[in-house]
Short mmCIF file of N, CA and C in Angstrom, two decimals:
data_model
loop_
_atom_site.label_atom_id
_atom_site.label_comp_id
_atom_site.label_asym_id
_atom_site.label_seq_id
_atom_site.Cartn_x
_atom_site.Cartn_y
_atom_site.Cartn_z
N MET A 29 0.85 -1.18 0.00
CA MET A 29 0.00 0.00 0.00
C MET A 29 0.88 1.23 0.00
N GLY A 30 0.35 2.32 -0.38
CA GLY A 30 1.13 3.54 -0.38
C GLY A 30 0.40 4.59 -1.15
N GLY A 31 1.17 5.54 -1.69
CA GLY A 31 0.54 6.63 -2.43
C GLY A 31 -0.26 7.50 -1.51
N LEU A 32 -1.40 7.94 -1.95
CA LEU A 32 -2.23 8.83 -1.15
C LEU A 32 -3.10 8.09 -0.14
N ALA A 33 -3.26 6.79 -0.29
CA ALA A 33 -4.18 6.05 0.57
C ALA A 33 -3.54 5.57 1.87
N ALA A 34 -2.30 5.17 1.85
CA ALA A 34 -1.70 4.60 3.06
C ALA A 34 -0.22 4.94 3.13
N ASN A 35 0.08 6.20 3.35
CA ASN A 35 1.47 6.61 3.48
C ASN A 35 2.06 6.18 4.81
N GLY A 36 1.21 5.88 5.76
CA GLY A 36 1.63 5.29 7.02
C GLY A 36 1.02 3.91 7.09
N PRO A 37 1.59 2.90 6.42
CA PRO A 37 0.93 1.59 6.29
C PRO A 37 0.84 0.78 7.58
N ALA A 38 1.37 1.26 8.68
CA ALA A 38 1.30 0.50 9.93
C ALA A 38 -0.15 0.30 10.37
N LEU A 39 -1.00 1.30 10.16
CA LEU A 39 -2.42 1.16 10.52
C LEU A 39 -3.07 0.07 9.68
N ALA A 40 -2.84 0.09 8.38
CA ALA A 40 -3.41 -0.93 7.50
C ALA A 40 -2.89 -2.32 7.88
N ALA A 41 -1.61 -2.42 8.20
CA ALA A 41 -1.04 -3.72 8.58
C ALA A 41 -1.67 -4.24 9.87
N ALA A 42 -1.83 -3.37 10.86
CA ALA A 42 -2.42 -3.78 12.13
C ALA A 42 -3.87 -4.22 11.94
N LEU A 43 -4.61 -3.50 11.11
CA LEU A 43 -6.01 -3.88 10.88
C LEU A 43 -6.10 -5.17 10.07
N ASP A 44 -5.20 -5.36 9.11
CA ASP A 44 -5.18 -6.62 8.35
C ASP A 44 -4.83 -7.78 9.26
N LEU A 45 -3.87 -7.60 10.14
CA LEU A 45 -3.49 -8.67 11.07
C LEU A 45 -4.69 -9.06 11.94
N ARG A 46 -5.47 -8.05 12.34
CA ARG A 46 -6.67 -8.34 13.14
C ARG A 46 -7.74 -9.02 12.29
N ALA A 47 -8.03 -8.49 11.09
CA ALA A 47 -9.11 -9.01 10.26
C ALA A 47 -8.80 -10.38 9.68
N VAL A 48 -7.59 -10.56 9.18
CA VAL A 48 -7.26 -11.80 8.48
C VAL A 48 -6.89 -12.92 9.46
N PHE A 49 -6.12 -12.57 10.50
CA PHE A 49 -5.60 -13.61 11.39
C PHE A 49 -6.21 -13.57 12.79
N GLY A 50 -7.07 -12.61 13.07
CA GLY A 50 -7.72 -12.54 14.37
C GLY A 50 -6.83 -12.13 15.52
N VAL A 51 -5.71 -11.46 15.23
CA VAL A 51 -4.82 -11.01 16.29
C VAL A 51 -5.30 -9.63 16.76
N PRO A 52 -5.81 -9.52 17.98
CA PRO A 52 -6.29 -8.23 18.46
C PRO A 52 -5.18 -7.18 18.44
N VAL A 53 -5.55 -5.94 18.14
CA VAL A 53 -4.56 -4.87 18.06
C VAL A 53 -3.83 -4.71 19.38
N ASP A 54 -4.53 -4.90 20.50
CA ASP A 54 -3.87 -4.72 21.79
C ASP A 54 -2.87 -5.83 22.11
N CYS A 55 -2.74 -6.84 21.24
CA CYS A 55 -1.73 -7.89 21.39
C CYS A 55 -0.59 -7.72 20.40
N GLN A 56 -0.63 -6.65 19.60
CA GLN A 56 0.36 -6.45 18.55
C GLN A 56 1.45 -5.47 19.00
N SER A 57 2.66 -5.76 18.57
CA SER A 57 3.77 -4.81 18.67
C SER A 57 4.02 -4.32 17.26
N VAL A 58 3.94 -3.00 17.06
CA VAL A 58 4.03 -2.43 15.73
C VAL A 58 5.29 -1.58 15.63
N LEU A 59 6.09 -1.85 14.61
CA LEU A 59 7.28 -1.06 14.31
C LEU A 59 7.03 -0.34 13.00
N SER A 60 7.03 0.98 13.03
CA SER A 60 6.81 1.79 11.84
C SER A 60 8.12 2.48 11.47
N LEU A 61 8.65 2.14 10.30
CA LEU A 61 9.88 2.76 9.82
C LEU A 61 9.51 3.81 8.78
N GLY A 62 9.76 5.07 9.09
CA GLY A 62 9.41 6.15 8.19
C GLY A 62 10.39 6.29 7.04
N THR A 63 10.01 7.12 6.10
CA THR A 63 10.86 7.37 4.93
C THR A 63 11.29 8.83 4.88
N THR A 64 11.43 9.45 5.99
CA THR A 64 11.83 10.83 6.24
C THR A 64 10.69 11.82 6.09
N LEU A 65 10.78 12.86 6.85
CA LEU A 65 9.87 14.00 6.81
C LEU A 65 10.69 15.21 6.40
N ALA A 66 10.04 16.22 5.87
CA ALA A 66 10.75 17.44 5.48
C ALA A 66 10.27 18.61 6.31
N THR A 67 11.19 19.35 6.88
CA THR A 67 10.87 20.58 7.59
C THR A 67 10.38 21.60 6.56
N PRO A 68 9.26 22.28 6.85
CA PRO A 68 8.80 23.29 5.88
C PRO A 68 9.88 24.35 5.65
N ARG A 69 10.02 24.74 4.42
CA ARG A 69 11.01 25.76 4.04
C ARG A 69 10.50 27.13 4.50
N PRO A 70 11.33 27.89 5.22
CA PRO A 70 10.90 29.23 5.64
C PRO A 70 10.90 30.19 4.45
N HIS A 71 9.91 31.04 4.39
CA HIS A 71 9.83 32.09 3.36
C HIS A 71 9.62 33.42 4.06
N PRO A 72 10.27 34.48 3.61
CA PRO A 72 10.11 35.78 4.26
C PRO A 72 8.64 36.23 4.23
N ALA A 73 8.25 36.93 5.29
CA ALA A 73 6.86 37.40 5.39
C ALA A 73 6.48 38.26 4.20
N ARG A 74 7.40 39.07 3.70
CA ARG A 74 7.11 39.94 2.56
C ARG A 74 6.72 39.11 1.34
N ALA A 75 7.42 37.99 1.12
CA ALA A 75 7.10 37.13 -0.02
C ALA A 75 5.77 36.42 0.20
N ARG A 76 5.52 35.96 1.43
CA ARG A 76 4.27 35.25 1.70
C ARG A 76 3.07 36.15 1.54
N ALA A 77 3.20 37.43 1.86
CA ALA A 77 2.08 38.36 1.77
C ALA A 77 1.58 38.51 0.34
N ALA A 78 2.45 38.29 -0.64
CA ALA A 78 2.06 38.45 -2.05
C ALA A 78 1.50 37.16 -2.65
N TRP A 79 1.55 36.07 -1.91
CA TRP A 79 1.09 34.80 -2.47
C TRP A 79 -0.43 34.72 -2.48
N GLY A 80 -0.97 34.10 -3.48
CA GLY A 80 -2.37 33.72 -3.50
C GLY A 80 -2.49 32.31 -2.96
N ALA A 81 -3.69 31.76 -2.95
CA ALA A 81 -3.92 30.43 -2.40
C ALA A 81 -3.10 29.37 -3.14
N LEU A 82 -3.05 29.43 -4.46
CA LEU A 82 -2.29 28.43 -5.21
C LEU A 82 -0.80 28.56 -4.97
N ASP A 83 -0.29 29.80 -4.88
CA ASP A 83 1.13 29.99 -4.58
C ASP A 83 1.47 29.41 -3.21
N TRP A 84 0.59 29.62 -2.23
CA TRP A 84 0.84 29.12 -0.88
C TRP A 84 0.98 27.60 -0.91
N LEU A 85 0.12 26.93 -1.67
CA LEU A 85 0.18 25.48 -1.74
C LEU A 85 1.37 24.98 -2.55
N TRP A 86 1.70 25.67 -3.65
CA TRP A 86 2.70 25.17 -4.58
C TRP A 86 4.13 25.40 -4.10
N ARG A 87 4.43 26.56 -3.54
CA ARG A 87 5.81 26.88 -3.15
C ARG A 87 6.30 25.92 -2.06
N GLY A 88 7.50 25.43 -2.24
CA GLY A 88 8.11 24.55 -1.23
C GLY A 88 7.48 23.18 -1.18
N ASN A 89 6.80 22.74 -2.24
CA ASN A 89 6.16 21.42 -2.32
C ASN A 89 5.07 21.20 -1.28
N ARG A 90 4.48 22.27 -0.74
CA ARG A 90 3.42 22.07 0.25
C ARG A 90 2.22 21.34 -0.34
N LEU A 91 1.96 21.50 -1.64
CA LEU A 91 0.84 20.80 -2.26
C LEU A 91 0.99 19.29 -2.09
N LEU A 92 2.20 18.80 -2.20
CA LEU A 92 2.45 17.38 -2.03
C LEU A 92 2.62 17.01 -0.56
N ASP A 93 3.30 17.86 0.21
CA ASP A 93 3.59 17.54 1.61
C ASP A 93 2.33 17.48 2.48
N LEU A 94 1.35 18.33 2.21
CA LEU A 94 0.15 18.35 3.05
C LEU A 94 -0.59 17.02 3.05
N PRO A 95 -0.97 16.49 1.88
CA PRO A 95 -1.70 15.22 1.93
C PRO A 95 -0.83 14.05 2.37
N LEU A 96 0.44 14.02 1.97
CA LEU A 96 1.28 12.89 2.31
C LEU A 96 1.63 12.88 3.79
N GLY A 97 2.16 13.98 4.30
CA GLY A 97 2.54 14.05 5.70
C GLY A 97 1.34 14.00 6.63
N GLY A 98 0.27 14.64 6.24
CA GLY A 98 -0.94 14.62 7.06
C GLY A 98 -1.50 13.21 7.21
N GLN A 99 -1.43 12.43 6.14
CA GLN A 99 -1.92 11.05 6.20
C GLN A 99 -1.09 10.22 7.18
N VAL A 100 0.21 10.38 7.12
CA VAL A 100 1.07 9.62 8.04
C VAL A 100 0.73 9.97 9.47
N ASP A 101 0.63 11.25 9.78
CA ASP A 101 0.31 11.68 11.15
C ASP A 101 -1.06 11.15 11.59
N LEU A 102 -2.06 11.28 10.70
CA LEU A 102 -3.41 10.83 11.04
C LEU A 102 -3.42 9.32 11.27
N GLN A 103 -2.80 8.56 10.39
CA GLN A 103 -2.81 7.12 10.53
C GLN A 103 -2.05 6.65 11.77
N THR A 104 -0.97 7.33 12.10
CA THR A 104 -0.24 6.99 13.32
C THR A 104 -1.09 7.29 14.55
N ASP A 105 -1.78 8.43 14.55
CA ASP A 105 -2.65 8.77 15.68
C ASP A 105 -3.81 7.79 15.81
N LEU A 106 -4.41 7.39 14.67
CA LEU A 106 -5.49 6.41 14.72
C LEU A 106 -5.00 5.08 15.26
N LEU A 107 -3.84 4.64 14.81
CA LEU A 107 -3.27 3.39 15.31
C LEU A 107 -3.00 3.48 16.80
N ARG A 108 -2.43 4.60 17.23
CA ARG A 108 -2.14 4.80 18.65
C ARG A 108 -3.44 4.70 19.46
N GLY A 109 -4.54 5.24 18.90
CA GLY A 109 -5.84 5.19 19.57
C GLY A 109 -6.41 3.78 19.66
N LEU A 110 -6.04 2.90 18.75
CA LEU A 110 -6.50 1.51 18.82
C LEU A 110 -5.78 0.74 19.93
N GLY A 111 -4.68 1.29 20.43
CA GLY A 111 -3.99 0.72 21.58
C GLY A 111 -3.20 -0.53 21.35
N PRO A 112 -2.25 -0.50 20.38
CA PRO A 112 -1.40 -1.69 20.27
C PRO A 112 -0.58 -1.87 21.54
N ARG A 113 -0.17 -3.11 21.78
CA ARG A 113 0.65 -3.39 22.97
C ARG A 113 1.85 -2.48 22.99
N ARG A 114 2.46 -2.29 21.80
CA ARG A 114 3.61 -1.40 21.69
C ARG A 114 3.63 -0.80 20.29
N LEU A 115 3.87 0.50 20.21
CA LEU A 115 3.99 1.18 18.93
C LEU A 115 5.31 1.93 18.92
N ILE A 116 6.18 1.56 18.00
CA ILE A 116 7.49 2.19 17.86
C ILE A 116 7.53 2.86 16.50
N VAL A 117 7.77 4.16 16.49
CA VAL A 117 7.85 4.91 15.24
C VAL A 117 9.26 5.48 15.11
N LEU A 118 9.95 5.10 14.06
CA LEU A 118 11.30 5.60 13.80
C LEU A 118 11.27 6.38 12.49
N ASP A 119 11.67 7.63 12.55
CA ASP A 119 11.69 8.47 11.36
C ASP A 119 12.66 9.62 11.60
N GLU A 120 13.02 10.31 10.55
CA GLU A 120 13.98 11.41 10.63
C GLU A 120 13.44 12.60 9.85
N GLU A 121 13.55 13.76 10.43
CA GLU A 121 13.13 14.99 9.75
C GLU A 121 14.35 15.61 9.07
N LEU A 122 14.21 15.87 7.78
CA LEU A 122 15.30 16.46 7.00
C LEU A 122 15.12 17.96 6.90
N ASP A 123 16.23 18.70 6.99
CA ASP A 123 16.14 20.14 6.76
C ASP A 123 15.91 20.36 5.26
N PRO A 124 15.44 21.56 4.86
CA PRO A 124 15.11 21.79 3.45
C PRO A 124 16.24 21.48 2.47
N GLY A 125 17.49 21.77 2.81
CA GLY A 125 18.60 21.50 1.91
C GLY A 125 18.76 20.02 1.62
N LYS A 126 18.65 19.19 2.67
CA LYS A 126 18.77 17.75 2.48
C LYS A 126 17.51 17.19 1.82
N ALA A 127 16.35 17.75 2.19
CA ALA A 127 15.10 17.27 1.60
C ALA A 127 15.06 17.52 0.10
N ASP A 128 15.68 18.61 -0.35
CA ASP A 128 15.70 18.90 -1.79
C ASP A 128 16.43 17.81 -2.57
N ALA A 129 17.40 17.14 -1.92
CA ALA A 129 18.17 16.09 -2.60
C ALA A 129 17.39 14.78 -2.69
N VAL A 130 16.37 14.62 -1.82
CA VAL A 130 15.59 13.39 -1.79
C VAL A 130 14.24 13.68 -2.44
N HIS A 131 13.93 12.94 -3.46
CA HIS A 131 12.70 13.16 -4.21
C HIS A 131 12.01 11.83 -4.40
N LEU A 132 10.71 11.86 -4.64
CA LEU A 132 9.96 10.62 -4.80
C LEU A 132 10.49 9.70 -5.89
N VAL A 133 11.09 10.28 -6.92
CA VAL A 133 11.54 9.46 -8.03
C VAL A 133 13.05 9.50 -8.23
N ASP A 134 13.79 10.08 -7.30
CA ASP A 134 15.24 10.21 -7.45
C ASP A 134 15.95 9.17 -6.59
N ALA A 135 16.63 8.26 -7.26
CA ALA A 135 17.40 7.25 -6.54
C ALA A 135 18.89 7.44 -6.82
N GLY A 136 19.29 8.68 -7.09
CA GLY A 136 20.69 8.96 -7.39
C GLY A 136 21.57 8.83 -6.16
N LEU A 137 22.87 8.96 -6.38
CA LEU A 137 23.84 8.80 -5.30
C LEU A 137 23.63 9.81 -4.19
N ASP A 138 23.33 11.08 -4.54
CA ASP A 138 23.13 12.10 -3.53
C ASP A 138 21.91 11.79 -2.67
N ALA A 139 20.82 11.38 -3.31
CA ALA A 139 19.61 11.03 -2.56
C ALA A 139 19.87 9.85 -1.62
N ARG A 140 20.55 8.83 -2.13
CA ARG A 140 20.83 7.65 -1.30
C ARG A 140 21.75 8.00 -0.14
N ALA A 141 22.71 8.90 -0.37
CA ALA A 141 23.62 9.31 0.71
C ALA A 141 22.84 10.05 1.80
N LYS A 142 21.93 10.95 1.40
CA LYS A 142 21.13 11.70 2.38
C LYS A 142 20.23 10.75 3.18
N LEU A 143 19.65 9.77 2.50
CA LEU A 143 18.80 8.81 3.20
C LEU A 143 19.61 7.92 4.14
N ALA A 144 20.81 7.54 3.73
CA ALA A 144 21.68 6.74 4.62
C ALA A 144 22.07 7.55 5.85
N GLU A 145 22.38 8.84 5.66
CA GLU A 145 22.69 9.70 6.81
C GLU A 145 21.49 9.80 7.75
N ALA A 146 20.31 9.97 7.18
CA ALA A 146 19.09 10.07 8.00
C ALA A 146 18.86 8.77 8.77
N ALA A 147 19.07 7.63 8.14
CA ALA A 147 18.91 6.34 8.81
C ALA A 147 19.92 6.19 9.96
N ALA A 148 21.14 6.62 9.73
CA ALA A 148 22.17 6.53 10.77
C ALA A 148 21.82 7.42 11.96
N ARG A 149 21.34 8.64 11.69
CA ARG A 149 20.93 9.54 12.79
C ARG A 149 19.76 8.95 13.58
N THR A 150 18.80 8.38 12.86
CA THR A 150 17.65 7.76 13.53
C THR A 150 18.11 6.61 14.41
N ALA A 151 18.97 5.75 13.88
CA ALA A 151 19.47 4.59 14.64
C ALA A 151 20.26 5.05 15.87
N ALA A 152 21.03 6.12 15.73
CA ALA A 152 21.84 6.62 16.85
C ALA A 152 20.97 7.17 17.99
N ARG A 153 19.76 7.60 17.67
CA ARG A 153 18.87 8.17 18.69
C ARG A 153 18.05 7.12 19.43
N ILE A 154 18.13 5.86 19.04
CA ILE A 154 17.34 4.82 19.69
C ILE A 154 17.93 4.57 21.08
N PRO A 155 17.13 4.75 22.13
CA PRO A 155 17.65 4.52 23.48
C PRO A 155 18.03 3.06 23.69
N PRO A 156 18.99 2.79 24.60
CA PRO A 156 19.48 1.41 24.81
C PRO A 156 18.38 0.40 25.13
N ASP A 157 17.39 0.78 25.97
CA ASP A 157 16.33 -0.19 26.31
C ASP A 157 15.48 -0.54 25.09
N LEU A 158 15.19 0.45 24.24
CA LEU A 158 14.43 0.18 23.02
C LEU A 158 15.27 -0.63 22.03
N ARG A 159 16.56 -0.33 21.97
CA ARG A 159 17.45 -1.08 21.07
C ARG A 159 17.46 -2.57 21.46
N LYS A 160 17.48 -2.85 22.76
CA LYS A 160 17.47 -4.24 23.23
C LYS A 160 16.15 -4.91 22.82
N ASP A 161 15.01 -4.21 22.97
CA ASP A 161 13.72 -4.75 22.56
C ASP A 161 13.68 -5.01 21.06
N LEU A 162 14.20 -4.07 20.27
CA LEU A 162 14.23 -4.24 18.82
C LEU A 162 15.12 -5.41 18.40
N ASP A 163 16.27 -5.55 19.04
CA ASP A 163 17.16 -6.67 18.74
C ASP A 163 16.44 -8.00 18.99
N ARG A 164 15.71 -8.09 20.11
CA ARG A 164 14.98 -9.32 20.44
C ARG A 164 13.86 -9.56 19.42
N LEU A 165 13.12 -8.51 19.09
CA LEU A 165 11.99 -8.63 18.16
C LEU A 165 12.47 -8.99 16.76
N LEU A 166 13.49 -8.32 16.27
CA LEU A 166 13.95 -8.51 14.90
C LEU A 166 14.76 -9.79 14.72
N ALA A 167 15.21 -10.40 15.81
CA ALA A 167 15.96 -11.65 15.72
C ALA A 167 15.03 -12.85 15.51
N ARG A 168 13.74 -12.63 15.66
CA ARG A 168 12.78 -13.72 15.51
C ARG A 168 12.39 -13.90 14.05
N ARG A 169 11.95 -15.09 13.73
CA ARG A 169 11.46 -15.38 12.38
C ARG A 169 9.94 -15.40 12.41
N LEU A 170 9.34 -14.97 11.32
CA LEU A 170 7.90 -15.04 11.19
C LEU A 170 7.55 -16.35 10.51
N ALA A 171 6.65 -17.09 11.11
CA ALA A 171 6.20 -18.34 10.53
C ALA A 171 4.67 -18.37 10.61
N PHE A 172 4.08 -19.20 9.79
CA PHE A 172 2.64 -19.37 9.82
C PHE A 172 2.36 -20.80 10.29
N VAL A 173 1.59 -20.92 11.35
CA VAL A 173 1.33 -22.23 11.95
C VAL A 173 -0.16 -22.54 11.85
N SER A 174 -0.45 -23.82 11.69
CA SER A 174 -1.84 -24.27 11.64
C SER A 174 -2.35 -24.47 13.06
N VAL A 175 -3.56 -23.98 13.30
CA VAL A 175 -4.19 -24.12 14.60
C VAL A 175 -5.39 -25.04 14.42
N PRO A 176 -5.53 -26.09 15.24
CA PRO A 176 -6.68 -27.00 15.09
C PRO A 176 -7.99 -26.22 15.15
N GLY A 177 -8.86 -26.51 14.20
CA GLY A 177 -10.17 -25.85 14.14
C GLY A 177 -10.16 -24.53 13.40
N ASP A 178 -8.99 -24.04 13.01
CA ASP A 178 -8.89 -22.77 12.29
C ASP A 178 -8.48 -23.08 10.85
N LEU A 179 -9.21 -22.54 9.89
CA LEU A 179 -8.93 -22.83 8.49
C LEU A 179 -7.70 -22.11 7.96
N ARG A 180 -7.34 -21.00 8.57
CA ARG A 180 -6.19 -20.23 8.09
C ARG A 180 -5.00 -20.40 9.03
N PRO A 181 -3.81 -20.55 8.45
CA PRO A 181 -2.62 -20.55 9.32
C PRO A 181 -2.48 -19.18 9.99
N ARG A 182 -1.97 -19.17 11.21
CA ARG A 182 -1.82 -17.94 11.97
C ARG A 182 -0.35 -17.54 12.02
N PRO A 183 -0.06 -16.22 12.01
CA PRO A 183 1.33 -15.80 12.11
C PRO A 183 1.87 -16.03 13.52
N CYS A 184 3.12 -16.36 13.58
CA CYS A 184 3.76 -16.63 14.87
C CYS A 184 5.21 -16.22 14.78
N LEU A 185 5.73 -15.54 15.80
CA LEU A 185 7.15 -15.18 15.83
C LEU A 185 7.93 -16.29 16.53
N ILE A 186 8.87 -16.84 15.82
CA ILE A 186 9.68 -17.94 16.35
C ILE A 186 10.99 -17.36 16.89
N PRO A 187 11.33 -17.64 18.17
CA PRO A 187 12.60 -17.12 18.71
C PRO A 187 13.79 -17.71 17.95
N PRO A 188 14.91 -16.98 17.95
CA PRO A 188 16.11 -17.51 17.28
C PRO A 188 16.56 -18.79 17.97
N GLU A 189 17.14 -19.67 17.17
CA GLU A 189 17.61 -20.92 17.75
C GLU A 189 18.83 -20.65 18.62
N ALA A 190 18.87 -21.30 19.76
CA ALA A 190 19.98 -21.10 20.71
C ALA A 190 21.20 -21.83 20.29
#
């Protein structure tokens, strides 16, 4: 999923896990890995005063940022309201100069370097207790097991072999 409908797919994933496999949201641990946010570009008040409605939306990619960023925030808030056992959101906000290098369709070296830097900064900010939880969670394998009386296999996290 993605595009305009599910820019924060963690909500859709949690609801699918509940609907398809019967796992209540309050029993789920959800890890949401963002794809960076952009700080709005500052514009002098004198320039803003001359803008019309379309200029306000178009300048600085606000026309694109409003629906995309707003959807992520809304979907994260809705998921938080459903009360998962644990919700971890990891993302990085880019300043306008770095955000200009990262574009929806640009996979060039500069864009990849900026994204790698953002990922490193995000990883460096993870507190030790959360890092330990993530290491435990990510070391497990996802498997689907058959449950007697249930027609669909259910997802199950298998601990790493000792």
